[in-house]
XYZ file of C-alpha atoms in Angstrom:
763
model
C 9.612 -14.247 -31.697
C 10.340 -14.842 -35.366
C 11.439 -11.969 -37.527
C 8.815 -10.675 -39.882
C 9.556 -10.589 -43.623
C 10.090 -6.890 -43.465
C 11.829 -6.544 -40.136
C 15.073 -4.662 -39.986
C 18.365 -6.445 -39.911
C 19.247 -4.372 -36.880
C 17.549 -2.557 -34.029
C 17.060 0.903 -35.454
C 18.216 3.810 -33.372
C 14.847 5.501 -33.810
C 12.950 2.500 -32.441
C 15.211 1.974 -29.472
C 15.349 5.668 -28.631
C 11.592 5.972 -28.945
C 11.209 3.221 -26.377
C 13.873 4.764 -24.211
C 16.373 1.932 -24.327
C 19.286 2.199 -21.955
C 21.857 4.327 -23.794
C 24.649 2.744 -21.747
C 24.005 -0.675 -23.244
C 25.934 -0.922 -26.480
C 24.975 -3.866 -28.691
C 28.148 -5.011 -30.451
C 27.081 -8.341 -31.962
C 24.541 -9.326 -34.600
C 23.107 -12.173 -32.507
C 22.083 -9.816 -29.685
C 20.832 -7.214 -32.175
C 18.732 -9.701 -34.149
C 17.255 -11.123 -30.950
C 16.031 -7.649 -30.006
C 14.590 -6.822 -33.449
C 11.353 -8.858 -33.190
C 10.756 -7.685 -29.623
C 11.037 -4.055 -30.729
C 8.743 -4.857 -33.671
C 6.008 -6.376 -31.468
C 6.143 -3.630 -28.855
C 6.079 -0.972 -31.575
C 2.988 -2.673 -33.032
C 1.241 -2.387 -29.681
C 2.225 1.233 -29.082
C 1.324 2.370 -32.594
C -2.168 0.831 -32.678
C -4.949 3.130 -33.908
C -7.161 4.542 -31.154
C -10.497 3.924 -32.866
C -13.721 4.735 -31.005
C -15.299 1.522 -32.258
C -13.204 -1.503 -31.399
C -14.154 -4.837 -32.863
C -13.851 -8.082 -30.895
C -11.281 -9.208 -33.459
C -9.083 -6.174 -32.691
C -9.369 -6.621 -28.919
C -8.554 -10.329 -29.152
C -5.602 -9.648 -31.436
C -4.196 -7.084 -28.973
C -4.648 -9.532 -26.112
C -2.896 -12.304 -28.078
C 0.111 -10.060 -28.675
C 0.259 -9.019 -25.006
C -0.034 -12.594 -23.763
C 2.485 -13.875 -26.296
C 5.015 -11.210 -25.287
C 4.489 -12.067 -21.606
C 4.834 -15.809 -22.238
C 7.959 -15.323 -24.347
C 9.486 -13.088 -21.664
C 8.693 -15.684 -18.955
C 10.519 -18.402 -20.935
C 13.329 -15.991 -21.702
C 13.700 -15.201 -17.999
C 13.861 -18.928 -17.183
C 16.842 -19.291 -19.528
C 18.441 -16.141 -18.083
C 18.063 -17.448 -14.515
C 19.628 -20.776 -15.532
C 22.605 -18.891 -16.977
C 22.861 -16.848 -13.754
C 22.980 -19.999 -11.624
C 25.824 -21.391 -13.753
C 27.851 -18.161 -13.643
C 28.019 -16.851 -10.095
C 30.011 -13.704 -10.921
C 27.070 -12.465 -13.030
C 24.277 -13.901 -10.896
C 23.281 -10.695 -9.106
C 23.160 -8.508 -12.236
C 21.420 -11.200 -14.268
C 18.806 -11.840 -11.559
C 17.917 -8.141 -11.302
C 17.559 -7.870 -15.085
C 15.399 -11.025 -15.184
C 13.095 -9.716 -12.445
C 12.686 -6.409 -14.306
C 11.911 -8.195 -17.570
C 9.347 -10.477 -15.905
C 7.616 -7.533 -14.207
C 7.456 -5.571 -17.480
C 6.047 -8.584 -19.361
C 3.306 -9.046 -16.757
C 2.453 -5.332 -16.926
C 2.033 -5.507 -20.696
C -0.216 -8.578 -20.317
C -2.420 -6.714 -17.823
C -2.665 -3.618 -20.022
C -3.767 -5.748 -22.986
C -6.201 -7.979 -21.074
C -9.392 -8.397 -23.154
C -11.779 -7.906 -20.212
C -10.194 -4.565 -19.378
C -10.022 -3.543 -23.013
C -13.725 -4.283 -23.591
C -15.065 -2.286 -20.627
C -12.416 0.170 -19.534
C -14.645 2.896 -18.080
C -16.982 0.998 -15.641
C -14.175 -1.199 -14.294
C -11.840 1.797 -13.956
C -9.008 -0.372 -15.277
C -5.952 1.238 -16.845
C -5.559 -0.218 -20.327
C -3.520 0.187 -23.488
C -6.250 2.558 -24.732
C -6.409 4.733 -21.604
C -2.746 4.896 -20.595
C -0.342 5.125 -23.509
C 2.351 6.425 -21.122
C 2.073 3.286 -18.998
C 2.537 1.079 -22.042
C 5.591 3.035 -23.179
C 7.050 2.849 -19.665
C 6.535 -0.917 -19.512
C 7.954 -1.318 -23.017
C 10.999 0.748 -22.077
C 11.632 -1.376 -18.997
C 11.132 -4.593 -20.960
C 13.501 -3.630 -23.784
C 16.148 -2.350 -21.374
C 16.032 -5.421 -19.107
C 16.026 -7.929 -21.990
C 19.004 -6.094 -23.536
C 20.816 -6.335 -20.180
C 20.193 -10.080 -20.031
C 21.487 -10.542 -23.574
C 24.562 -8.377 -23.011
C 25.322 -10.258 -19.777
C 24.940 -13.569 -21.620
C 27.308 -12.198 -24.243
C 29.854 -11.517 -21.515
C 29.921 -15.251 -20.848
C 30.927 -15.883 -24.462
C 33.714 -13.316 -24.035
C 34.784 -15.043 -20.829
C 34.954 -18.375 -22.673
C 37.246 -16.858 -25.327
C 39.513 -15.382 -22.625
C 39.601 -18.710 -20.773
C 40.414 -20.527 -24.006
C 43.201 -18.013 -24.749
C 44.647 -18.518 -21.274
C 44.745 -22.299 -21.807
C 46.584 -21.801 -25.098
C 49.116 -19.437 -23.481
C 49.753 -21.835 -20.600
C 50.373 -24.718 -22.976
C 52.626 -22.522 -25.151
C 54.794 -21.830 -22.098
C 55.166 -25.568 -21.586
C 56.057 -26.046 -25.254
C 58.807 -23.439 -25.005
C 60.472 -25.297 -22.150
C 60.355 -28.911 -23.438
C 63.662 -30.644 -24.006
C 62.608 -34.005 -25.470
C 60.637 -35.095 -28.520
C 58.392 -37.395 -26.490
C 57.346 -34.604 -24.133
C 56.852 -32.235 -27.069
C 54.555 -34.714 -28.865
C 52.350 -35.042 -25.800
C 52.078 -31.309 -25.077
C 51.641 -30.299 -28.730
C 48.729 -32.731 -29.014
C 47.039 -30.911 -26.134
C 47.984 -27.544 -27.674
C 46.411 -28.571 -30.997
C 43.096 -29.440 -29.336
C 43.102 -26.126 -27.456
C 43.796 -24.209 -30.662
C 40.878 -25.976 -32.364
C 38.560 -24.871 -29.540
C 39.932 -21.312 -29.717
C 39.436 -21.308 -33.491
C 35.768 -22.271 -33.156
C 35.050 -19.655 -30.492
C 36.830 -16.803 -32.293
C 35.360 -17.823 -35.657
C 31.842 -17.552 -34.252
C 32.724 -14.232 -32.641
C 34.197 -12.849 -35.858
C 31.025 -13.691 -37.794
C 28.909 -12.155 -35.033
C 30.685 -8.788 -34.826
C 28.790 -5.793 -36.217
C 31.806 -3.505 -36.646
C 33.476 -4.296 -39.993
C 36.866 -2.933 -38.913
C 36.906 -5.141 -35.821
C 35.836 -8.076 -37.951
C 38.785 -7.428 -40.283
C 41.188 -7.150 -37.333
C 39.876 -10.423 -35.943
C 40.320 -12.102 -39.344
C 43.913 -10.804 -39.517
C 44.744 -12.110 -36.043
C 43.222 -15.494 -36.778
C 45.167 -15.682 -40.048
C 48.392 -15.131 -38.078
C 47.432 -17.914 -35.673
C 46.635 -20.244 -38.566
C 50.065 -19.844 -40.158
C 51.956 -19.707 -36.876
C 50.503 -22.986 -35.612
C 52.337 -24.913 -38.329
C 55.411 -22.667 -38.012
C 55.513 -23.344 -34.281
C 55.486 -27.077 -34.959
C 58.372 -27.118 -37.459
C 60.399 -24.399 -35.686
C 60.152 -26.258 -32.366
C 61.100 -29.567 -34.009
C 64.131 -27.897 -35.605
C 65.194 -26.411 -32.274
C 64.848 -29.795 -30.564
C 66.861 -31.491 -33.334
C 69.582 -28.786 -33.241
C 69.528 -27.438 -29.655
C 72.842 -25.570 -29.975
C 71.877 -23.708 -33.176
C 71.376 -19.969 -32.477
C 69.485 -19.278 -35.743
C 67.032 -22.125 -34.949
C 66.377 -20.632 -31.497
C 65.819 -17.143 -32.986
C 63.422 -18.672 -35.533
C 61.379 -20.443 -32.842
C 61.290 -17.417 -30.493
C 59.956 -15.267 -33.335
C 57.015 -17.612 -33.886
C 56.072 -17.706 -30.181
C 56.250 -13.903 -30.005
C 54.019 -13.556 -33.069
C 51.419 -15.925 -31.637
C 51.303 -14.063 -28.321
C 50.726 -10.746 -30.107
C 47.906 -12.254 -32.204
C 46.257 -13.810 -29.126
C 46.462 -10.465 -27.332
C 44.840 -8.639 -30.257
C 41.937 -11.110 -30.276
C 41.283 -10.326 -26.606
C 41.506 -6.567 -27.295
C 38.820 -6.974 -29.956
C 36.385 -9.136 -27.968
C 36.729 -6.981 -24.822
C 36.623 -3.770 -26.885
C 39.763 -2.373 -25.270
C 41.451 0.406 -27.229
C 44.917 -0.126 -28.607
C 47.416 2.431 -29.901
C 47.381 0.795 -33.311
C 43.646 1.246 -33.650
C 43.786 4.928 -32.681
C 46.597 5.438 -35.181
C 44.589 3.855 -37.999
C 42.160 6.761 -38.174
C 44.901 9.268 -38.975
C 47.095 7.429 -41.458
C 44.830 7.090 -44.498
C 44.947 9.897 -47.060
C 41.632 8.740 -48.513
C 39.923 9.122 -45.135
C 41.362 12.614 -44.786
C 40.226 13.616 -48.278
C 36.738 12.239 -47.639
C 36.330 14.254 -44.425
C 37.839 17.366 -46.015
C 35.460 17.238 -48.997
C 32.457 16.744 -46.694
C 33.450 19.871 -44.765
C 33.929 21.866 -47.968
C 30.571 20.762 -49.378
C 28.928 21.629 -46.066
C 29.548 25.292 -46.892
C 26.696 25.071 -49.404
C 24.235 24.743 -46.527
C 25.963 26.706 -43.780
C 28.634 29.366 -44.241
C 29.421 29.574 -40.512
C 29.651 25.968 -39.335
C 33.462 25.903 -39.063
C 36.364 28.378 -38.972
C 38.536 28.732 -42.069
C 41.599 27.571 -40.088
C 40.038 24.087 -39.830
C 40.101 23.572 -43.583
C 43.672 24.818 -43.851
C 44.806 22.445 -41.095
C 42.993 19.482 -42.646
C 44.530 20.108 -46.071
C 47.970 20.541 -44.513
C 47.698 17.114 -42.832
C 46.583 15.492 -46.101
C 49.488 17.018 -48.012
C 51.924 15.914 -45.304
C 50.753 12.332 -45.846
C 51.341 12.641 -49.600
C 55.031 12.923 -48.738
C 54.902 9.156 -48.141
C 54.495 8.954 -51.927
C 56.825 11.745 -53.028
C 59.613 10.648 -50.642
C 59.345 6.983 -51.623
C 62.205 5.611 -53.690
C 59.717 3.384 -55.505
C 57.399 6.151 -56.762
C 57.998 6.929 -60.429
C 59.285 10.385 -61.413
C 56.095 11.063 -63.397
C 53.796 10.227 -60.468
C 55.954 12.259 -58.075
C 55.761 15.352 -60.307
C 51.988 15.048 -60.741
C 51.422 14.655 -56.997
C 53.538 17.725 -56.212
C 51.739 19.733 -58.898
C 48.286 18.733 -57.606
C 49.315 19.481 -54.019
C 50.309 22.994 -55.089
C 47.042 23.394 -56.988
C 45.053 22.234 -53.924
C 46.611 25.016 -51.835
C 45.703 27.600 -54.488
C 42.120 26.325 -54.788
C 41.702 26.505 -51.022
C 42.964 30.095 -50.959
C 40.419 31.011 -53.643
C 37.642 29.137 -51.798
C 38.400 30.852 -48.489
C 38.473 34.259 -50.197
C 35.026 33.796 -51.793
C 33.708 32.163 -48.609
C 34.703 35.167 -46.444
C 33.100 37.570 -48.940
C 29.896 35.502 -48.995
C 29.697 35.660 -45.193
C 29.707 39.455 -45.336
C 27.509 39.901 -48.395
C 25.183 37.150 -49.656
C 24.656 38.279 -53.221
C 23.577 35.900 -55.974
C 26.863 36.351 -57.846
C 28.947 35.622 -54.756
C 26.926 32.493 -53.911
C 27.392 31.247 -57.478
C 31.130 31.961 -57.226
C 31.196 30.000 -53.973
C 29.484 27.018 -55.636
C 32.106 27.045 -58.394
C 34.961 27.384 -55.862
C 33.609 24.447 -53.850
C 33.350 22.322 -56.973
C 36.872 23.215 -58.124
C 38.267 22.388 -54.685
C 36.542 19.003 -54.669
C 37.615 18.252 -58.235
C 41.222 19.015 -57.344
C 41.050 16.615 -54.376
C 39.495 13.966 -56.624
C 42.366 14.342 -59.089
C 44.890 14.097 -56.262
C 43.166 10.972 -54.981
C 43.189 9.484 -58.485
C 46.908 10.208 -58.906
C 47.767 8.665 -55.529
C 45.698 5.602 -56.379
C 47.480 5.256 -59.710
C 50.918 5.605 -58.072
C 50.202 2.981 -55.383
C 48.415 0.415 -57.546
C 50.838 0.624 -60.479
C 53.764 0.059 -58.086
C 51.914 -2.893 -56.511
C 51.085 -4.441 -59.883
C 54.709 -4.135 -61.042
C 56.168 -5.603 -57.843
C 53.723 -8.512 -57.673
C 54.431 -9.353 -61.304
C 58.191 -9.120 -60.795
C 58.221 -11.350 -57.701
C 55.701 -13.916 -58.925
C 58.445 -16.440 -59.834
C 59.776 -16.568 -56.223
C 63.349 -16.868 -57.543
C 64.966 -15.668 -54.291
C 63.071 -18.235 -52.203
C 64.013 -21.028 -54.613
C 67.661 -19.958 -54.479
C 67.624 -19.935 -50.660
C 66.265 -23.500 -50.585
C 68.895 -24.755 -53.049
C 71.877 -23.009 -51.441
C 70.661 -24.059 -47.991
C 70.696 -27.744 -48.941
C 74.150 -27.204 -50.451
C 75.368 -25.685 -47.185
C 76.650 -22.653 -49.082
C 76.757 -19.955 -46.376
C 78.255 -17.342 -48.721
C 75.409 -17.756 -51.236
C 72.874 -17.727 -48.368
C 74.249 -14.334 -47.266
C 73.897 -13.004 -50.820
C 70.292 -14.149 -51.229
C 69.229 -13.015 -47.754
C 70.307 -9.497 -48.787
C 68.100 -9.802 -51.878
C 65.177 -11.049 -49.768
C 65.632 -8.112 -47.363
C 65.514 -5.721 -50.319
C 62.374 -7.450 -51.615
C 60.835 -7.208 -48.160
C 61.464 -3.430 -48.044
C 59.803 -3.025 -51.446
C 56.734 -5.006 -50.393
C 56.442 -3.199 -47.052
C 56.564 0.162 -48.860
C 53.930 -1.123 -51.302
C 51.626 -2.042 -48.385
C 52.076 1.401 -46.796
C 51.127 3.203 -49.982
C 48.187 0.869 -50.662
C 46.930 1.522 -47.133
C 46.576 5.223 -47.986
C 44.357 4.473 -51.002
C 42.512 1.363 -49.754
C 39.176 3.199 -49.541
C 37.590 1.308 -46.626
C 38.613 0.622 -43.024
C 38.570 -3.197 -43.418
C 40.934 -2.912 -46.392
C 43.171 -0.561 -44.401
C 43.366 -3.243 -41.710
C 44.227 -5.839 -44.358
C 47.049 -3.643 -45.697
C 48.470 -3.214 -42.195
C 48.279 -6.978 -41.645
C 50.099 -7.594 -44.947
C 52.821 -5.087 -44.017
C 53.328 -6.773 -40.633
C 53.431 -10.212 -42.283
C 56.227 -9.226 -44.675
C 58.129 -7.457 -41.877
C 58.061 -10.549 -39.658
C 58.228 -13.389 -42.186
C 61.280 -12.025 -44.035
C 63.695 -12.340 -41.065
C 62.143 -15.712 -40.146
C 62.902 -17.071 -43.628
C 66.468 -15.819 -43.268
C 66.975 -17.529 -39.889
C 65.405 -20.742 -41.233
C 67.689 -20.645 -44.307
C 70.774 -20.063 -42.141
C 69.816 -23.061 -39.987
C 69.487 -25.260 -43.067
C 72.841 -24.060 -44.420
C 74.483 -24.973 -41.103
C 72.758 -28.394 -41.118
C 72.264 -29.180 -44.841
C 71.369 -32.847 -44.267
C 68.576 -32.081 -41.758
C 65.162 -32.975 -43.121
C 63.377 -31.046 -40.396
C 65.410 -27.878 -41.092
C 64.488 -28.204 -44.774
C 60.803 -28.712 -43.882
C 60.931 -25.671 -41.604
C 62.263 -23.420 -44.380
C 59.528 -24.726 -46.709
C 56.816 -23.718 -44.204
C 58.102 -20.129 -43.911
C 58.549 -19.801 -47.675
C 54.960 -21.007 -48.189
C 53.738 -18.298 -45.786
C 55.587 -15.654 -47.859
C 54.195 -16.999 -51.148
C 50.698 -17.145 -49.649
C 50.913 -13.485 -48.574
C 52.050 -12.460 -52.067
C 49.050 -14.290 -53.509
C 46.765 -12.528 -51.018
C 48.204 -9.176 -52.152
C 46.923 -9.786 -55.690
C 43.418 -10.273 -54.279
C 43.785 -7.196 -52.068
C 44.894 -5.106 -55.048
C 41.788 -6.159 -57.006
C 39.546 -5.239 -54.059
C 41.180 -1.808 -53.715
C 40.668 -1.178 -57.429
C 37.042 -2.329 -57.117
C 36.405 0.182 -54.323
C 38.042 2.977 -56.319
C 35.919 2.181 -59.382
C 32.747 2.003 -57.270
C 32.198 -1.730 -57.705
C 32.060 -2.427 -53.978
C 32.414 -0.754 -50.595
C 29.809 1.577 -49.154
C 27.691 1.264 -52.304
C 28.036 -0.955 -55.307
C 27.491 0.547 -58.727
C 25.604 -1.206 -61.497
C 27.979 -2.029 -64.353
C 26.146 -1.555 -67.613
C 28.370 0.768 -69.616
C 28.374 0.548 -73.413
C 31.258 -1.276 -75.057
C 32.681 -0.534 -78.485
C 30.715 -2.243 -81.242
C 27.790 -3.100 -78.980
C 24.467 -1.577 -77.952
C 23.243 1.293 -80.121
C 24.796 1.561 -83.584
C 24.998 5.346 -83.390
C 27.210 5.406 -80.297
C 30.378 5.591 -82.385
C 29.215 8.753 -84.079
C 28.519 10.547 -80.804
C 31.328 12.558 -79.306
C 31.765 11.835 -75.589
C 31.034 14.945 -73.529
C 31.849 15.730 -69.903
C 30.075 18.321 -67.791
C 32.171 21.386 -67.105
C 32.576 22.975 -63.663
C 29.622 25.375 -63.948
C 27.271 22.662 -65.184
C 28.271 20.387 -62.312
C 27.621 23.217 -59.878
C 24.095 23.671 -61.286
C 23.260 20.000 -61.117
C 24.891 19.326 -57.716
C 21.669 19.899 -55.720
C 19.684 17.545 -57.956
C 22.411 14.925 -57.593
C 22.348 15.270 -53.805
C 18.579 14.718 -53.763
C 19.098 11.559 -55.832
C 21.757 10.383 -53.367
C 19.395 10.843 -50.412
C 16.686 8.896 -52.245
C 19.039 5.967 -52.926
C 19.903 5.886 -49.209
C 16.191 5.818 -48.283
C 15.443 3.071 -50.809
C 18.419 1.017 -49.621
C 17.171 1.310 -46.033
C 13.780 -0.031 -47.122
C 15.264 -3.004 -49.018
C 17.390 -3.938 -45.989
C 14.180 -4.445 -43.994
C 13.246 -7.452 -46.138
C 14.229 -10.758 -44.594
C 14.173 -12.459 -48.013
C 16.967 -10.699 -49.899
C 16.442 -13.090 -52.846
C 12.974 -11.672 -53.476
C 12.630 -10.486 -57.106
C 11.348 -7.082 -56.034
C 14.314 -6.575 -53.698
C 16.803 -7.615 -56.380
C 15.253 -5.325 -59.016
C 15.191 -2.385 -56.594
C 18.787 -2.955 -55.447
C 19.971 -2.919 -59.052
C 18.054 0.271 -59.808
C 19.329 1.935 -56.641
C 22.900 1.115 -57.673
C 22.320 2.665 -61.097
C 20.792 5.785 -59.542
C 23.806 6.041 -57.253
C 26.174 5.894 -60.224
C 24.208 8.804 -61.758
C 24.658 10.732 -58.521
C 28.418 10.094 -58.706
C 28.352 11.437 -62.281
C 27.020 14.776 -60.995
C 30.138 14.953 -58.788
C 32.524 14.037 -61.602
C 33.229 10.646 -60.004
C 32.449 6.966 -60.599
C 32.272 4.845 -63.718
C 30.019 7.126 -65.757
C 32.630 9.375 -67.340
C 30.695 11.047 -70.176
C 27.152 12.226 -70.842
C 26.722 9.308 -73.253
C 27.545 6.908 -70.404
C 24.866 8.613 -68.326
C 22.225 8.368 -71.084
C 22.931 4.686 -71.609
C 22.663 4.087 -67.866
C 19.325 5.916 -67.844
C 18.028 3.598 -70.603
C 18.986 0.506 -68.608
C 17.443 2.054 -65.486
C 14.148 2.707 -67.297
C 14.051 -0.872 -68.638
C 14.599 -2.262 -65.143
C 11.818 0.007 -63.856
C 9.365 -1.477 -66.362
C 10.367 -4.993 -65.265
C 9.894 -3.971 -61.652
C 6.339 -2.788 -62.391
C 5.589 -6.308 -63.696
C 7.116 -7.789 -60.536
C 4.811 -5.639 -58.406
C 1.824 -6.909 -60.420
C 2.893 -10.532 -59.912
C 3.318 -9.857 -56.214
C -0.174 -8.336 -55.956
C -1.692 -11.557 -57.342
C -0.548 -13.345 -54.173
C -2.344 -10.888 -51.889
C -5.835 -10.940 -50.422
C -5.891 -7.631 -48.640
C -7.653 -4.287 -48.775
C -4.327 -2.636 -49.609
C -3.956 -4.505 -52.907
C -5.726 -1.820 -55.058
C -3.468 0.877 -53.570
C -0.362 -1.155 -54.443
C -1.563 -1.616 -58.040
C -2.395 2.089 -58.323
C 1.094 3.139 -57.171
C 2.824 0.483 -59.300
C 0.976 1.709 -62.410
C 2.606 5.130 -61.959
C 6.013 3.552 -62.578
C 5.328 2.603 -66.192
C 4.701 6.083 -67.732
C 7.622 7.654 -65.796
C 9.990 4.916 -66.996
C 8.714 5.285 -70.561
C 9.326 9.044 -70.434
C 12.837 8.458 -69.119
C 13.581 5.983 -71.905
C 12.347 8.411 -74.569
C 14.420 11.235 -73.065
C 17.568 9.082 -72.840
C 17.252 7.932 -76.468
C 16.484 11.381 -77.877
C 19.203 12.798 -80.115
C 20.549 16.256 -79.167
C 23.293 18.526 -80.422
C 25.107 21.359 -78.744
C 26.325 21.961 -75.222
C 23.148 23.579 -73.910
C 20.836 20.871 -75.293
C 23.066 18.121 -73.886
C 22.994 19.669 -70.414
C 19.193 19.994 -70.608
C 18.976 16.302 -71.481
C 21.260 15.381 -68.549
C 19.088 17.449 -66.219
C 15.890 15.812 -67.529
C 17.312 12.270 -67.168
C 18.337 12.835 -63.572
C 15.017 14.487 -62.708
C 13.044 11.542 -64.112
C 15.350 9.086 -62.333
C 14.621 10.998 -59.143
C 10.878 10.646 -59.817
C 11.216 6.869 -60.193
C 13.229 6.595 -56.967
C 10.606 8.680 -55.152
C 7.924 6.200 -56.272
C 10.070 3.274 -55.087
C 10.498 4.901 -51.693
C 6.692 4.963 -51.388
C 6.070 1.505 -52.845
C 8.551 -0.529 -50.803
C 7.112 0.099 -47.294
C 3.578 -0.468 -48.643
C 4.669 -3.725 -50.232
C 6.446 -4.741 -47.064
C 3.391 -4.110 -44.908
C 1.133 -6.102 -47.225
C 3.579 -9.002 -47.251
C 3.691 -9.022 -43.461
C -0.083 -9.012 -43.210
C -0.366 -11.733 -45.814
C 2.089 -13.984 -43.928
C 0.304 -13.302 -40.652
C -3.013 -14.509 -42.050
C -4.450 -11.038 -42.707
C -4.758 -10.201 -39.012
C -4.052 -6.603 -38.151
C -1.763 -7.624 -35.329
C 0.627 -10.554 -35.523
C 1.021 -12.802 -32.419
C 4.560 -13.152 -31.179
C 6.008 -16.651 -31.635
C 8.529 -17.875 -29.037
C 11.876 -16.176 -29.367
C 13.757 -16.993 -26.208
C 15.166 -20.456 -25.839
C 17.170 -20.486 -29.049
C 18.294 -16.892 -29.001
C 20.296 -16.610 -25.777
C 23.701 -18.115 -26.446
C 25.606 -19.259 -23.378
C 28.439 -20.416 -25.546
C 28.169 -24.086 -24.589
C 26.799 -24.992 -27.978
C 28.249 -22.114 -29.893
C 29.830 -24.274 -32.525
C 29.415 -27.490 -34.406
C 32.425 -29.855 -34.615
C 31.760 -30.488 -38.281
C 32.057 -26.844 -39.259
C 35.021 -26.089 -41.450
C 34.062 -22.796 -43.105
C 35.676 -19.644 -41.766
C 37.919 -21.667 -39.424
C 41.654 -21.142 -39.616
C 43.171 -24.377 -40.758
C 41.077 -26.395 -38.300
C 40.661 -29.472 -40.458
C 44.328 -29.697 -41.337
C 45.290 -28.960 -37.728
C 42.943 -31.647 -36.362
C 44.391 -34.154 -38.817
C 47.902 -33.109 -37.866
C 47.189 -33.499 -34.162
C 45.643 -36.935 -34.760
C 48.475 -38.116 -36.988
C 51.403 -36.834 -34.973
C 54.130 -38.411 -37.098
C 56.835 -35.800 -37.160
C 59.663 -37.693 -35.406
C 62.353 -38.233 -37.975
C 65.074 -40.821 -38.014
C 67.765 -38.394 -38.970
């Protein structure tokens, strides 16, 4: 069953719940989700058909084709499921039951959509899709539930393969730890390399298939550890074999094996979805997460004055301010940042006291004045938290930028290599102290960045970076001590090089991480990207220089908050519609995504956040938005030329409405105004007209999507279901291609290294 051009990228909760899908079956991977999407789409098409009194032969035949196609696809799907069951005896009983249920449901749907029954339902007394909607829904529910069970069971086999592969790796690692000769080590490491390649392929596929972004980031972190440790294990083991009586060499090797075991264990935790203490802890350590939740609760008071007790807000703020002590207590936080953070923390407590006071009064007496005071108090509270967040971000990122710049020359690592070759133990001791100090600085930097990372995947990356510095620092020291004790040893020198490269690589990764954290803070990525089209000095309109930048004050933001919220909801709706398009490169989709991003940046402006800092920024953004809207109207016209459907006139009619609204917005944005009141009126008008455009887009996109689907299906009102079974159930046997190199951790270099095992040295 091929996905339609407009089908969702995931099984929507509304669709699955409407069909009564088994709530106990959680779909965790994209492959299972995308396999279910077309099935849900076809069944929904059947259930949502129009009950017309006059049914044409074409309609009856189309319904029958869909019913038969679903039944045929299910029959083939069941054949694959039964084959999997026969190959995996521990799942055979569950799989067989699910296959039988799916087959029975498919046959029921075929009977209910049989053309003979559909044509003469009354005389034959047959139950059909037209006479028994409940029966169809029941069959659809059973079909969706049983097919999901088959897919989830098949997915368990993939998980089993990863666990089996991990167990092979662990068993071979135990052998590697015990070897006492180079010849034996060469033989076992060759086997270990092949097993790691297999594990890399399986976990790489799984990582790409995971739906949860945090789990995907954790998997990437674990696989990165395994990538680096594979080479470390090789050189550390060689060094230990060359110098069996060297204590520092043994400590170095043991550290690598321990690291690999932890990474392997985390991979299994992720694929089996077992909870770990570290994951539970992650939710409570980020200040940004706490501020986000706190602000949502505060803003919820606009709609409901009674939805939480006042003690909840006080407790939440107290926890946030406790976490800010990580900044104020840090020896690496500047005096200026520390003072600002303490001042803003004090202000936050005062703003909350004022908010609670007005809130309690409003609960007892809902006068207009009190409700306006509450709106202002809410806005002031949120603004204070935004300023605190901005100060924390500045403190963390400025420290990170300074440290990364200072350590970019890797002077300590270079000194360790030189003094190690010289056999200078006294100098080694001096530079290991400097490396330990550098490690503490970088670990502190990672902890502070974690608080301001902005997204869960970036939090995971910060934690991974912190762990890497914590572990790699002592390993470099033990490798340097080994080299100093054996200054003529080539393998000891090579070993130190490998650990130093891992440190340098992590420092380089930190520069990338810092850019990503700044991007999230500025709204350039994350939950929603923001269109970057701000005016630059000397460009765009010549009169920009003469205009004084103006920001909305607290009262004005309070007035415009509701309008901004409506705009936010519209951008979410429009984004949901664009995600239903299979072809994300479509011109219409690209235009709409850009406009939605611009509208979102305007929404952020109403909250005093984002890249639009002044009213002039907003007006310029509105001009760009209006221009894009005019281009989009042309794109809709071009699209309509490809259609041969009754809905084409309706599409053109709706698309025509875009042009005058966009023209009005452009005129409003370009109009010159003076004075505070006139400027606010212009802001209000720009956002209202932007809202009107987004409302039109919300109506146009589903219409466009439907017409495109009909056009691709040959103008039939119901689309037959192409086969969707054989290629969609993955048993894991062909889950990867040997030639794949993307997203694999060092596979190509590892394969080459295993093939060319030439590490025995003469000295």
